[in-house]
Short mmCIF file of C-alpha atoms in Angstrom, two decimals:
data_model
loop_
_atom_site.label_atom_id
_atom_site.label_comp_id
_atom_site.label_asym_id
_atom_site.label_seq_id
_atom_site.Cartn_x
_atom_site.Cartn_y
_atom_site.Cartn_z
CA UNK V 186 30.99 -30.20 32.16
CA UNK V 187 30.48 -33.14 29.60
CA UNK V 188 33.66 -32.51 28.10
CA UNK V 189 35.22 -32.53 30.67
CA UNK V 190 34.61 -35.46 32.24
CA UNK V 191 36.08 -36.91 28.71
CA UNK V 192 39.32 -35.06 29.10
CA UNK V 193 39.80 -35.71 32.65
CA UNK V 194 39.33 -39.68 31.50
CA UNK V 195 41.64 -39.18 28.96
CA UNK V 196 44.19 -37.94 31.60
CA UNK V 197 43.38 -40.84 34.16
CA UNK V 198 44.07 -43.29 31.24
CA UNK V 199 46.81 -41.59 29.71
CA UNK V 200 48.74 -41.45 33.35
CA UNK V 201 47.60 -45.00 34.08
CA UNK V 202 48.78 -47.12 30.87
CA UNK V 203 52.28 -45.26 31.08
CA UNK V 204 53.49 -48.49 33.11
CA UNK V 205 52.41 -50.42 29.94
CA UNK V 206 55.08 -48.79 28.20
CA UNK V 207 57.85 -48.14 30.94
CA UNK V 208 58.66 -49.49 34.09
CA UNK V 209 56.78 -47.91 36.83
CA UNK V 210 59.70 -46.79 38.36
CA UNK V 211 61.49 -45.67 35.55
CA UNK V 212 62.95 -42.24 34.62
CA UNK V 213 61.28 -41.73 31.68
CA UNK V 214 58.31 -42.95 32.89
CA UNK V 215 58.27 -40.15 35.66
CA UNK V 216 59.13 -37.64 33.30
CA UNK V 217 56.17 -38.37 30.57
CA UNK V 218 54.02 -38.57 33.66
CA UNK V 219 55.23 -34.82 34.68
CA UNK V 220 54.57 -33.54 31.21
CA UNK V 221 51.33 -35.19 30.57
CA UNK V 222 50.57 -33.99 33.99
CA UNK V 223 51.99 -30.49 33.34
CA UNK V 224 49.89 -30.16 29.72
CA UNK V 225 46.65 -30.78 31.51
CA UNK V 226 47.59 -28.69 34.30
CA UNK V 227 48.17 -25.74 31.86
CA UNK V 228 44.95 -26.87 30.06
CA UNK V 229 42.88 -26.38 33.21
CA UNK V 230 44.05 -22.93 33.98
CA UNK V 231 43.35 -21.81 30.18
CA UNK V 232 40.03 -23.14 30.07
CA UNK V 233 38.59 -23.41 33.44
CA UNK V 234 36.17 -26.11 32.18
CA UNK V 235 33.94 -26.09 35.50
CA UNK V 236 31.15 -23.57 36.01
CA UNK V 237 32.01 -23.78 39.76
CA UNK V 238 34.76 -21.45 40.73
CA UNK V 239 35.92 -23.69 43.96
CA UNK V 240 35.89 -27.00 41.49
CA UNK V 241 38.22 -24.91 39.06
CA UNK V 242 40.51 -24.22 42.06
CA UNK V 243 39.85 -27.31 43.42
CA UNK V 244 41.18 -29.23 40.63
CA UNK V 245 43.31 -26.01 39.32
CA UNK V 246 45.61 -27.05 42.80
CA UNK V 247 45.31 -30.91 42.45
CA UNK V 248 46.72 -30.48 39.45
CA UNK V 249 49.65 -28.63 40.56
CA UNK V 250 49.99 -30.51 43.68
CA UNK V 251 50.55 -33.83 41.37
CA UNK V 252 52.78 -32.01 39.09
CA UNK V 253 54.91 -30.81 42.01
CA UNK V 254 54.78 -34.62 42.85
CA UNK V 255 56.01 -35.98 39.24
CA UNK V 256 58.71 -33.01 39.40
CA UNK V 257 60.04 -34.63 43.24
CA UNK V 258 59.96 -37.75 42.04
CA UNK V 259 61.96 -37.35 39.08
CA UNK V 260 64.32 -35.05 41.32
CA UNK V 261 64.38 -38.08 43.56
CA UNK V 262 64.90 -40.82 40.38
CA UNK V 263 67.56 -38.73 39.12
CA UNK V 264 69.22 -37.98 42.30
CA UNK V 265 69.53 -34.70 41.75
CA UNK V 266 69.45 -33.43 45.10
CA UNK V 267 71.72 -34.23 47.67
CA UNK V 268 70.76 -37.15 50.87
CA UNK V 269 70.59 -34.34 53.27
CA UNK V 270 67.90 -32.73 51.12
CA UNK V 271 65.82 -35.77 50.28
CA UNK V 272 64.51 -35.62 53.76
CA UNK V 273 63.11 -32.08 53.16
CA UNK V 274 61.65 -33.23 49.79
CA UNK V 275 59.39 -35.66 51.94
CA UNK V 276 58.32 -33.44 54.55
CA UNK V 277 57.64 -30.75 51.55
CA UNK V 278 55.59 -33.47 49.95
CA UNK V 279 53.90 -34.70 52.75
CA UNK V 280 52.63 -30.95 54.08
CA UNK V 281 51.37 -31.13 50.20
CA UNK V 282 49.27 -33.64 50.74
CA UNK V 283 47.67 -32.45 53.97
CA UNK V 284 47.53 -28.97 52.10
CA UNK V 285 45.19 -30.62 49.38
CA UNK V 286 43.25 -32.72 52.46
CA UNK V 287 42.12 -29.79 54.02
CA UNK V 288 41.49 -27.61 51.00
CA UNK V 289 38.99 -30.49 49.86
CA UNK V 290 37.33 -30.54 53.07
CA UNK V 291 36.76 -26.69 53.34
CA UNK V 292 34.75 -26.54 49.79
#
């Protein structure tokens, strides 16, 4: 549990001081955000670093809820997706949210 409160800093600061280097809003910024975000996420699954099984899945989905998040926004940044389907985006990422909202409250 230890180290793992040392990774998961290490993924708080590594997500945080990315706006030192890049705009906040900037592509690459999003992307090195998605694959920082992605590495721990795949991290977590191989290791399951919590002796709790609803804390692994607990953090197991917040991790892929704010990959999923990175991966929109970049889709977003990018444009990549047309205006009629940028509305959709935001309703899929805003049932994510409530998604992860009640799956914290239930554990």
């Amino acid at each position: 549990m230890v180290e793992n409160v040392g990774v998961e800093m290490i993924r708080k600061l590594l997500l945080s001081v990315m706006g030192a280097f890049w705009s906040s809003q900037s592509t690459i910024c999003i992307a090195t955000a998605l694959l920082v975000s992605s590495i721990f996420l795949v991290l977590h699954f191989f290791f399951q670093p919590y002796k709790s099984t609803a804390l692994n899945r607990m953090q197991s989905l917040s991790l892929t809820v704010l990959t999923l998040f990175y991966y929109c926004g970049l889709l977003l940044k990018t444009e990549s997706i047309e205006a009629s389907d940028q509305e959709d985006l935001g309703v899929l990422m805003v049932v994510l949210l409530v998604s992860i909202f009640v799956s914290a409250i239930s554990i």
